[in-house]
């Protein structure tokens, strides 16, 4: 296992950025920057042993700071928070207090507001845990940043827990009651030679949809067996996508009452033979097929746009603070929020 870290420019506030590279020595190489905790690149071998890029991203820090990217920010590879997903009307209550958050998406708050964790420069240090090297990022989000209460101390650790397996560990503490929902927003495309991800095969380990209207949950969890959004048996992403106006942007409830790591989803691409399995201790996984990805040029001159990547986000339910029946996202002083998600890459396996 090899790791290295190097300077990677400066952000808009002239804070120094770094690019961290983790190489498992078996062909999987992951690059992460402390700006937004972004996974900028993951390269894995195909069934013939040829290395290739499998996530959407850019080769330079400037590209993530460019106005063209920020204008329709697709959140490539970043940590989203304080609250991943949407909060209806930008409003939530904690006890007797009512909080009003900035609305940045159709009258709602999305991924933490206008400047969430994805647009912050994090402190960083190299760590070894049980002999495994990794990168620990930390950020103190002050009280009422983007409207959220409490001074929230967040740590996110990236490590290659075994060859071909990238593990992300999240941790957070607060000095007053607040809400927390953290995830990583990497878009996967397991074969960049294809024009889109519609030929990828996807399986989601759930038949239960977090029912939503205009992307805001109704509070109901519904059975979706046999519908266009049912991926409980593997199928190509493109098979039923024409039945949806803007592709998949759906949350799935996972049977994860005990909170341990369970399978959430499997994504595979038949031409390259590549596959990624996603495991999580979170109660849901959100699938977004990138209908609104803007026209941008990424790694190796690849043209990005609609359906060129799929985000598979392990997290709590959207808008949970406004639905008492949903799994809770409240974090109190003295408590520790902890979560783990792993991505296991392989090739030559058919699903």
mmCIF file of C-alpha atoms in Angstrom:
data_model
loop_
_atom_site.group_PDB
_atom_site.id
_atom_site.type_symbol
_atom_site.label_atom_id
_atom_site.label_comp_id
_atom_site.label_asym_id
_atom_site.label_seq_id
_atom_site.Cartn_x
_atom_site.Cartn_y
_atom_site.Cartn_z
ATOM 1 C CA UNK A 1 0.000 0.000 0.000
ATOM 2 C CA UNK A 2 1.503 3.321 -1.067
ATOM 3 C CA UNK A 3 0.448 6.856 -0.242
ATOM 4 C CA UNK A 4 1.700 10.290 -1.168
ATOM 5 C CA UNK A 5 0.569 13.867 -0.777
ATOM 6 C CA UNK A 6 1.505 16.959 -2.761
ATOM 7 C CA UNK A 7 0.510 20.636 -3.025
ATOM 8 C CA UNK A 8 -2.448 21.228 -5.374
ATOM 9 C CA UNK A 9 -2.886 24.985 -5.588
ATOM 10 C CA UNK A 10 -4.997 27.346 -3.494
ATOM 11 C CA UNK A 11 -8.685 27.962 -2.953
ATOM 12 C CA UNK A 12 -10.510 31.293 -3.352
ATOM 13 C CA UNK A 13 -9.362 32.351 0.135
ATOM 14 C CA UNK A 14 -5.726 31.502 -0.634
ATOM 15 C CA UNK A 15 -5.767 28.442 1.615
ATOM 16 C CA UNK A 16 -3.407 25.717 0.526
ATOM 17 C CA UNK A 17 -4.858 22.664 -1.194
ATOM 18 C CA UNK A 18 -3.315 19.211 -1.361
ATOM 19 C CA UNK A 19 -3.886 16.116 -3.462
ATOM 20 C CA UNK A 20 -3.584 12.800 -1.671
ATOM 21 C CA UNK A 21 -2.996 9.570 -3.607
ATOM 22 C CA UNK A 22 -3.592 6.086 -2.219
ATOM 23 C CA UNK A 23 -2.345 3.130 -4.271
ATOM 24 C CA UNK A 24 -3.197 -0.404 -3.182
ATOM 25 C CA UNK A 25 -0.419 -1.865 -5.349
ATOM 26 C CA UNK A 26 -2.977 -4.067 -7.120
ATOM 27 C CA UNK A 27 -4.182 -1.543 -9.684
ATOM 28 C CA UNK A 28 -6.644 0.605 -7.714
ATOM 29 C CA UNK A 29 -5.479 4.205 -7.262
ATOM 30 C CA UNK A 30 -7.586 6.847 -5.476
ATOM 31 C CA UNK A 31 -6.949 10.623 -5.410
ATOM 32 C CA UNK A 32 -8.568 12.943 -2.842
ATOM 33 C CA UNK A 33 -8.207 16.661 -2.169
ATOM 34 C CA UNK A 34 -8.835 18.533 1.067
ATOM 35 C CA UNK A 35 -11.046 20.968 -0.871
ATOM 36 C CA UNK A 36 -14.513 19.619 -0.178
ATOM 37 C CA UNK A 37 -13.059 16.196 0.620
ATOM 38 C CA UNK A 38 -13.438 15.552 -3.102
ATOM 39 C CA UNK A 39 -12.522 12.190 -4.586
ATOM 40 C CA UNK A 40 -11.032 13.581 -7.778
ATOM 41 C CA UNK A 41 -10.087 10.265 -9.375
ATOM 42 C CA UNK A 42 -10.366 6.503 -9.000
ATOM 43 C CA UNK A 43 -8.551 4.280 -11.454
ATOM 44 C CA UNK A 44 -9.150 0.536 -11.515
ATOM 45 C CA UNK A 45 -8.233 -2.281 -13.928
ATOM 46 C CA UNK A 46 -10.749 -3.752 -16.360
ATOM 47 C CA UNK A 47 -11.097 -7.496 -17.030
ATOM 48 C CA UNK A 48 -7.971 -7.316 -19.233
ATOM 49 C CA UNK A 49 -5.923 -5.573 -16.575
ATOM 50 C CA UNK A 50 -6.036 -2.183 -18.307
ATOM 51 C CA UNK A 51 -6.253 0.728 -15.881
ATOM 52 C CA UNK A 52 -8.990 3.295 -16.447
ATOM 53 C CA UNK A 53 -10.786 6.201 -14.776
ATOM 54 C CA UNK A 54 -14.127 5.253 -13.174
ATOM 55 C CA UNK A 55 -15.382 8.527 -11.608
ATOM 56 C CA UNK A 56 -16.233 11.974 -12.918
ATOM 57 C CA UNK A 57 -13.776 14.696 -11.980
ATOM 58 C CA UNK A 58 -11.021 17.061 -13.019
ATOM 59 C CA UNK A 59 -7.227 17.009 -13.143
ATOM 60 C CA UNK A 60 -6.775 20.486 -11.617
ATOM 61 C CA UNK A 61 -8.038 22.268 -8.527
ATOM 62 C CA UNK A 62 -8.915 25.329 -10.618
ATOM 63 C CA UNK A 63 -11.590 23.350 -12.461
ATOM 64 C CA UNK A 64 -13.515 22.813 -9.199
ATOM 65 C CA UNK A 65 -13.317 26.564 -8.468
ATOM 66 C CA UNK A 66 -14.311 27.660 -11.974
ATOM 67 C CA UNK A 67 -17.542 29.625 -12.370
ATOM 68 C CA UNK A 68 -18.692 27.279 -15.138
ATOM 69 C CA UNK A 69 -18.583 24.363 -12.711
ATOM 70 C CA UNK A 70 -20.068 26.276 -9.777
ATOM 71 C CA UNK A 71 -22.947 27.745 -11.793
ATOM 72 C CA UNK A 72 -24.664 24.348 -12.039
ATOM 73 C CA UNK A 73 -22.619 22.571 -9.393
ATOM 74 C CA UNK A 74 -23.050 18.789 -9.791
ATOM 75 C CA UNK A 75 -21.107 18.030 -6.574
ATOM 76 C CA UNK A 76 -18.484 15.800 -8.222
ATOM 77 C CA UNK A 77 -16.927 13.466 -5.649
ATOM 78 C CA UNK A 78 -17.434 15.706 -2.617
ATOM 79 C CA UNK A 79 -18.524 15.415 0.999
ATOM 80 C CA UNK A 80 -22.056 16.809 1.250
ATOM 81 C CA UNK A 81 -23.244 18.355 4.507
ATOM 82 C CA UNK A 82 -24.192 19.482 6.990
ATOM 83 C CA UNK A 83 -27.259 17.795 5.593
ATOM 84 C CA UNK A 84 -27.024 15.666 2.443
ATOM 85 C CA UNK A 85 -30.190 15.770 0.373
ATOM 86 C CA UNK A 86 -33.044 18.235 0.636
ATOM 87 C CA UNK A 87 -34.713 19.956 3.569
ATOM 88 C CA UNK A 88 -38.159 21.207 2.585
ATOM 89 C CA UNK A 89 -38.511 24.999 2.382
ATOM 90 C CA UNK A 90 -35.219 25.329 4.257
ATOM 91 C CA UNK A 91 -36.989 24.970 7.597
ATOM 92 C CA UNK A 92 -36.561 22.655 10.581
ATOM 93 C CA UNK A 93 -37.335 22.625 14.292
ATOM 94 C CA UNK A 94 -35.187 21.371 17.148
ATOM 95 C CA UNK A 95 -37.087 21.474 20.417
ATOM 96 C CA UNK A 96 -38.692 24.899 20.698
ATOM 97 C CA UNK A 97 -36.321 26.493 18.214
ATOM 98 C CA UNK A 98 -37.225 27.023 14.549
ATOM 99 C CA UNK A 99 -34.329 27.376 12.120
ATOM 100 C CA UNK A 100 -34.429 28.912 8.640
ATOM 101 C CA UNK A 101 -31.775 27.732 6.211
ATOM 102 C CA UNK A 102 -30.768 29.304 2.884
ATOM 103 C CA UNK A 103 -32.787 27.836 0.024
ATOM 104 C CA UNK A 104 -30.596 26.947 -2.938
ATOM 105 C CA UNK A 105 -32.668 24.421 -4.880
ATOM 106 C CA UNK A 106 -36.249 25.086 -5.966
ATOM 107 C CA UNK A 107 -37.267 26.676 -2.672
ATOM 108 C CA UNK A 108 -35.530 23.969 -0.593
ATOM 109 C CA UNK A 109 -32.107 23.532 1.005
ATOM 110 C CA UNK A 110 -29.889 21.051 -0.825
ATOM 111 C CA UNK A 111 -26.614 19.511 0.429
ATOM 112 C CA UNK A 112 -26.049 22.037 3.197
ATOM 113 C CA UNK A 113 -26.899 25.292 1.432
ATOM 114 C CA UNK A 114 -25.036 27.660 -0.847
ATOM 115 C CA UNK A 115 -21.645 26.873 0.639
ATOM 116 C CA UNK A 116 -21.801 23.473 2.236
ATOM 117 C CA UNK A 117 -18.961 21.149 3.157
ATOM 118 C CA UNK A 118 -18.248 20.547 -0.534
ATOM 119 C CA UNK A 119 -16.936 24.124 -0.911
ATOM 120 C CA UNK A 120 -14.830 24.273 2.259
ATOM 121 C CA UNK A 121 -11.114 23.621 2.629
ATOM 122 C CA UNK A 122 -10.555 20.985 5.308
ATOM 123 C CA UNK A 123 -7.589 20.475 7.623
ATOM 124 C CA UNK A 124 -5.728 17.299 6.761
ATOM 125 C CA UNK A 125 -3.299 14.773 8.188
ATOM 126 C CA UNK A 126 -1.990 11.354 7.234
ATOM 127 C CA UNK A 127 -3.063 8.612 9.643
ATOM 128 C CA UNK A 128 -2.442 4.913 10.277
ATOM 129 C CA UNK A 129 -5.233 2.858 11.786
ATOM 130 C CA UNK A 130 -4.539 -0.786 12.531
ATOM 131 C CA UNK A 131 -1.594 -0.537 10.157
ATOM 132 C CA UNK A 132 -3.709 0.884 7.328
ATOM 133 C CA UNK A 133 -2.708 4.274 5.880
ATOM 134 C CA UNK A 134 -5.319 6.910 5.226
ATOM 135 C CA UNK A 135 -6.164 10.583 4.989
ATOM 136 C CA UNK A 136 -8.088 12.253 7.823
ATOM 137 C CA UNK A 137 -9.894 15.479 6.990
ATOM 138 C CA UNK A 138 -11.358 17.692 9.711
ATOM 139 C CA UNK A 139 -13.533 20.784 9.652
ATOM 140 C CA UNK A 140 -15.156 22.904 12.346
ATOM 141 C CA UNK A 141 -18.475 24.219 11.080
ATOM 142 C CA UNK A 142 -19.375 27.199 13.273
ATOM 143 C CA UNK A 143 -22.741 27.800 14.890
ATOM 144 C CA UNK A 144 -25.317 29.004 12.337
ATOM 145 C CA UNK A 145 -23.087 28.403 9.328
ATOM 146 C CA UNK A 146 -25.624 28.098 6.485
ATOM 147 C CA UNK A 147 -28.269 28.449 9.217
ATOM 148 C CA UNK A 148 -27.511 25.198 11.071
ATOM 149 C CA UNK A 149 -27.194 25.370 14.878
ATOM 150 C CA UNK A 150 -24.188 24.259 16.883
ATOM 151 C CA UNK A 151 -20.431 24.248 16.450
ATOM 152 C CA UNK A 152 -20.043 20.969 14.587
ATOM 153 C CA UNK A 153 -16.653 19.250 14.563
ATOM 154 C CA UNK A 154 -16.464 16.831 11.614
ATOM 155 C CA UNK A 155 -13.844 14.242 10.706
ATOM 156 C CA UNK A 156 -13.844 12.171 7.522
ATOM 157 C CA UNK A 157 -11.230 9.467 6.958
ATOM 158 C CA UNK A 158 -10.439 7.830 3.618
ATOM 159 C CA UNK A 159 -8.487 4.562 3.607
ATOM 160 C CA UNK A 160 -7.929 1.496 1.466
ATOM 161 C CA UNK A 161 -9.112 -1.055 4.007
ATOM 162 C CA UNK A 162 -8.084 -3.938 1.718
ATOM 163 C CA UNK A 163 -6.903 -4.217 -1.908
ATOM 164 C CA UNK A 164 -9.597 -2.760 -4.163
ATOM 165 C CA UNK A 165 -11.714 -1.501 -1.262
ATOM 166 C CA UNK A 166 -12.037 2.189 -0.418
ATOM 167 C CA UNK A 167 -13.589 2.872 2.990
ATOM 168 C CA UNK A 168 -14.893 6.239 4.189
ATOM 169 C CA UNK A 169 -15.490 6.828 7.898
ATOM 170 C CA UNK A 170 -17.488 9.841 9.078
ATOM 171 C CA UNK A 171 -17.545 11.275 12.608
ATOM 172 C CA UNK A 172 -19.122 14.391 14.102
ATOM 173 C CA UNK A 173 -19.711 16.031 17.499
ATOM 174 C CA UNK A 174 -21.583 19.192 18.471
ATOM 175 C CA UNK A 175 -21.902 21.635 21.372
ATOM 176 C CA UNK A 176 -25.670 22.073 20.962
ATOM 177 C CA UNK A 177 -28.472 20.014 19.368
ATOM 178 C CA UNK A 178 -28.268 19.958 15.572
ATOM 179 C CA UNK A 179 -28.967 17.703 12.604
ATOM 180 C CA UNK A 180 -26.329 15.803 10.631
ATOM 181 C CA UNK A 181 -26.472 13.806 7.407
ATOM 182 C CA UNK A 182 -23.170 13.171 5.619
ATOM 183 C CA UNK A 183 -22.362 11.317 2.416
ATOM 184 C CA UNK A 184 -19.980 11.276 -0.520
ATOM 185 C CA UNK A 185 -21.313 12.391 -3.904
ATOM 186 C CA UNK A 186 -19.000 10.555 -6.303
ATOM 187 C CA UNK A 187 -20.385 9.861 -9.783
ATOM 188 C CA UNK A 188 -19.351 6.490 -11.193
ATOM 189 C CA UNK A 189 -18.823 5.626 -14.835
ATOM 190 C CA UNK A 190 -17.064 2.278 -15.054
ATOM 191 C CA UNK A 191 -16.273 2.675 -18.755
ATOM 192 C CA UNK A 192 -15.462 6.209 -19.864
ATOM 193 C CA UNK A 193 -15.276 5.021 -23.496
ATOM 194 C CA UNK A 194 -19.061 4.715 -23.487
ATOM 195 C CA UNK A 195 -21.091 7.931 -24.041
ATOM 196 C CA UNK A 196 -23.241 7.401 -20.927
ATOM 197 C CA UNK A 197 -24.039 5.004 -18.076
ATOM 198 C CA UNK A 198 -27.303 3.675 -19.539
ATOM 199 C CA UNK A 199 -25.691 0.325 -20.363
ATOM 200 C CA UNK A 200 -24.444 -0.159 -16.792
ATOM 201 C CA UNK A 201 -26.253 -2.780 -14.729
ATOM 202 C CA UNK A 202 -27.488 -1.752 -11.298
ATOM 203 C CA UNK A 203 -28.820 -3.684 -8.351
ATOM 204 C CA UNK A 204 -30.210 -2.022 -5.223
ATOM 205 C CA UNK A 205 -30.810 -4.147 -2.153
ATOM 206 C CA UNK A 206 -34.259 -2.715 -1.475
ATOM 207 C CA UNK A 207 -37.804 -2.799 -2.802
ATOM 208 C CA UNK A 208 -38.819 0.188 -0.706
ATOM 209 C CA UNK A 209 -38.900 3.741 -2.020
ATOM 210 C CA UNK A 210 -38.889 6.884 0.116
ATOM 211 C CA UNK A 211 -41.915 8.325 -1.652
ATOM 212 C CA UNK A 212 -41.399 11.903 -2.782
ATOM 213 C CA UNK A 213 -43.260 14.611 -4.645
ATOM 214 C CA UNK A 214 -41.023 17.142 -6.374
ATOM 215 C CA UNK A 215 -38.068 15.437 -4.621
ATOM 216 C CA UNK A 216 -39.471 16.116 -1.122
ATOM 217 C CA UNK A 217 -40.553 13.058 0.902
ATOM 218 C CA UNK A 218 -44.235 12.604 1.668
ATOM 219 C CA UNK A 219 -43.440 10.598 4.805
ATOM 220 C CA UNK A 220 -44.479 7.292 3.229
ATOM 221 C CA UNK A 221 -42.262 4.296 2.449
ATOM 222 C CA UNK A 222 -43.797 2.373 -0.460
ATOM 223 C CA UNK A 223 -43.278 -0.985 -2.144
ATOM 224 C CA UNK A 224 -41.968 -0.548 -5.693
ATOM 225 C CA UNK A 225 -41.867 -4.159 -6.869
ATOM 226 C CA UNK A 226 -42.155 -4.310 -10.650
ATOM 227 C CA UNK A 227 -42.084 -0.549 -11.201
ATOM 228 C CA UNK A 228 -39.614 1.457 -13.284
ATOM 229 C CA UNK A 229 -37.608 2.342 -10.167
ATOM 230 C CA UNK A 230 -37.298 -1.269 -8.968
ATOM 231 C CA UNK A 231 -33.658 -2.419 -9.124
ATOM 232 C CA UNK A 232 -34.016 -5.274 -6.627
ATOM 233 C CA UNK A 233 -33.038 -7.566 -9.503
ATOM 234 C CA UNK A 234 -30.141 -6.367 -11.674
ATOM 235 C CA UNK A 235 -31.086 -4.465 -14.819
ATOM 236 C CA UNK A 236 -29.540 -1.867 -17.071
ATOM 237 C CA UNK A 237 -30.025 1.728 -16.016
ATOM 238 C CA UNK A 238 -31.364 2.532 -19.468
ATOM 239 C CA UNK A 239 -34.040 -0.176 -19.581
ATOM 240 C CA UNK A 240 -36.809 1.855 -17.943
ATOM 241 C CA UNK A 241 -35.288 5.326 -17.725
ATOM 242 C CA UNK A 242 -37.444 6.549 -20.618
ATOM 243 C CA UNK A 243 -40.474 6.179 -18.351
ATOM 244 C CA UNK A 244 -39.090 8.944 -16.110
ATOM 245 C CA UNK A 245 -39.044 12.617 -17.055
ATOM 246 C CA UNK A 246 -35.529 13.364 -15.797
ATOM 247 C CA UNK A 247 -34.001 10.019 -14.972
ATOM 248 C CA UNK A 248 -33.457 8.478 -11.565
ATOM 249 C CA UNK A 249 -33.298 10.727 -8.510
ATOM 250 C CA UNK A 250 -34.731 8.389 -5.896
ATOM 251 C CA UNK A 251 -34.126 7.289 -2.319
ATOM 252 C CA UNK A 252 -34.356 3.655 -1.243
ATOM 253 C CA UNK A 253 -34.936 2.528 2.341
ATOM 254 C CA UNK A 254 -32.524 -0.187 3.465
ATOM 255 C CA UNK A 255 -33.304 -2.842 6.065
ATOM 256 C CA UNK A 256 -30.544 -1.778 8.402
ATOM 257 C CA UNK A 257 -32.026 -1.504 11.879
ATOM 258 C CA UNK A 258 -28.886 -2.869 13.546
ATOM 259 C CA UNK A 259 -26.622 -0.323 11.874
ATOM 260 C CA UNK A 260 -23.848 -2.667 10.708
ATOM 261 C CA UNK A 261 -22.365 -2.733 7.221
ATOM 262 C CA UNK A 262 -24.797 -4.248 4.725
ATOM 263 C CA UNK A 263 -24.896 -4.360 0.908
ATOM 264 C CA UNK A 264 -26.615 -1.275 -0.504
ATOM 265 C CA UNK A 265 -25.996 -1.495 -4.253
ATOM 266 C CA UNK A 266 -23.902 -3.120 -6.985
ATOM 267 C CA UNK A 267 -22.979 -1.358 -10.222
ATOM 268 C CA UNK A 268 -21.334 -3.184 -13.135
ATOM 269 C CA UNK A 269 -20.410 -2.466 -16.740
ATOM 270 C CA UNK A 270 -20.411 -5.432 -19.165
ATOM 271 C CA UNK A 271 -17.859 -4.235 -21.722
ATOM 272 C CA UNK A 272 -15.054 -3.444 -19.276
ATOM 273 C CA UNK A 273 -16.111 -6.085 -16.757
ATOM 274 C CA UNK A 274 -15.692 -3.567 -13.931
ATOM 275 C CA UNK A 275 -17.905 -3.687 -10.873
ATOM 276 C CA UNK A 276 -18.270 -1.708 -7.656
ATOM 277 C CA UNK A 277 -20.132 -3.009 -4.611
ATOM 278 C CA UNK A 278 -21.305 -0.472 -2.019
ATOM 279 C CA UNK A 279 -21.694 -1.379 1.662
ATOM 280 C CA UNK A 280 -23.018 0.958 4.346
ATOM 281 C CA UNK A 281 -24.368 1.233 7.879
ATOM 282 C CA UNK A 282 -26.767 4.004 6.830
ATOM 283 C CA UNK A 283 -30.571 3.539 6.529
ATOM 284 C CA UNK A 284 -30.885 4.535 2.860
ATOM 285 C CA UNK A 285 -29.180 4.893 -0.484
ATOM 286 C CA UNK A 286 -30.006 7.634 -2.980
ATOM 287 C CA UNK A 287 -29.537 7.103 -6.717
ATOM 288 C CA UNK A 288 -29.042 10.022 -9.096
ATOM 289 C CA UNK A 289 -28.283 9.393 -12.777
ATOM 290 C CA UNK A 290 -27.029 12.871 -13.540
ATOM 291 C CA UNK A 291 -29.790 14.351 -15.693
ATOM 292 C CA UNK A 292 -28.546 17.860 -14.858
ATOM 293 C CA UNK A 293 -24.795 17.292 -15.141
ATOM 294 C CA UNK A 294 -23.591 20.347 -17.095
ATOM 295 C CA UNK A 295 -21.544 20.152 -20.283
ATOM 296 C CA UNK A 296 -17.990 20.075 -18.919
ATOM 297 C CA UNK A 297 -14.696 18.493 -19.938
ATOM 298 C CA UNK A 298 -13.149 16.153 -17.392
ATOM 299 C CA UNK A 299 -10.335 13.630 -17.106
ATOM 300 C CA UNK A 300 -8.502 12.842 -20.346
ATOM 301 C CA UNK A 301 -10.717 15.231 -22.310
ATOM 302 C CA UNK A 302 -13.893 13.224 -21.688
ATOM 303 C CA UNK A 303 -17.044 15.278 -22.300
ATOM 304 C CA UNK A 304 -19.495 15.202 -19.392
ATOM 305 C CA UNK A 305 -23.206 15.871 -19.554
ATOM 306 C CA UNK A 306 -26.564 14.176 -19.067
ATOM 307 C CA UNK A 307 -26.319 10.553 -17.859
ATOM 308 C CA UNK A 308 -22.508 10.441 -17.995
ATOM 309 C CA UNK A 309 -22.298 9.335 -14.358
ATOM 310 C CA UNK A 310 -24.369 7.867 -11.551
ATOM 311 C CA UNK A 311 -24.169 8.998 -7.925
ATOM 312 C CA UNK A 312 -24.861 6.298 -5.329
ATOM 313 C CA UNK A 313 -25.232 8.171 -2.038
ATOM 314 C CA UNK A 314 -25.431 6.281 1.259
ATOM 315 C CA UNK A 315 -27.152 8.466 3.816
ATOM 316 C CA UNK A 316 -30.174 9.148 6.014
ATOM 317 C CA UNK A 317 -33.519 9.957 4.440
ATOM 318 C CA UNK A 318 -33.987 13.385 2.841
ATOM 319 C CA UNK A 319 -35.912 15.916 4.960
ATOM 320 C CA UNK A 320 -35.783 13.658 8.039
ATOM 321 C CA UNK A 321 -35.935 16.604 10.485
ATOM 322 C CA UNK A 322 -39.473 17.287 9.252
ATOM 323 C CA UNK A 323 -40.675 13.662 9.453
ATOM 324 C CA UNK A 324 -40.748 12.270 13.003
ATOM 325 C CA UNK A 325 -41.355 8.750 11.666
ATOM 326 C CA UNK A 326 -38.058 8.705 9.737
ATOM 327 C CA UNK A 327 -34.766 7.498 11.245
ATOM 328 C CA UNK A 328 -33.501 10.373 13.360
ATOM 329 C CA UNK A 329 -30.678 12.711 12.374
ATOM 330 C CA UNK A 330 -30.561 14.713 15.624
ATOM 331 C CA UNK A 331 -27.120 14.962 17.242
ATOM 332 C CA UNK A 332 -26.838 16.190 20.828
ATOM 333 C CA UNK A 333 -23.867 17.394 22.881
ATOM 334 C CA UNK A 334 -21.964 14.428 24.309
ATOM 335 C CA UNK A 335 -23.035 12.152 21.433
ATOM 336 C CA UNK A 336 -20.877 11.072 18.516
ATOM 337 C CA UNK A 337 -22.211 10.645 15.004
ATOM 338 C CA UNK A 338 -20.357 7.806 13.278
ATOM 339 C CA UNK A 339 -20.891 6.194 9.894
ATOM 340 C CA UNK A 340 -18.986 3.957 7.483
ATOM 341 C CA UNK A 341 -19.353 3.246 3.765
ATOM 342 C CA UNK A 342 -17.112 0.965 1.682
ATOM 343 C CA UNK A 343 -16.687 0.637 -2.082
ATOM 344 C CA UNK A 344 -15.252 -2.677 -3.327
ATOM 345 C CA UNK A 345 -13.944 -2.652 -6.897
ATOM 346 C CA UNK A 346 -13.392 -5.745 -9.037
ATOM 347 C CA UNK A 347 -13.328 -6.808 -12.681
ATOM 348 C CA UNK A 348 -14.399 -9.794 -14.713
ATOM 349 C CA UNK A 349 -17.435 -10.488 -12.539
ATOM 350 C CA UNK A 350 -20.817 -10.526 -14.268
ATOM 351 C CA UNK A 351 -23.998 -9.576 -12.423
#
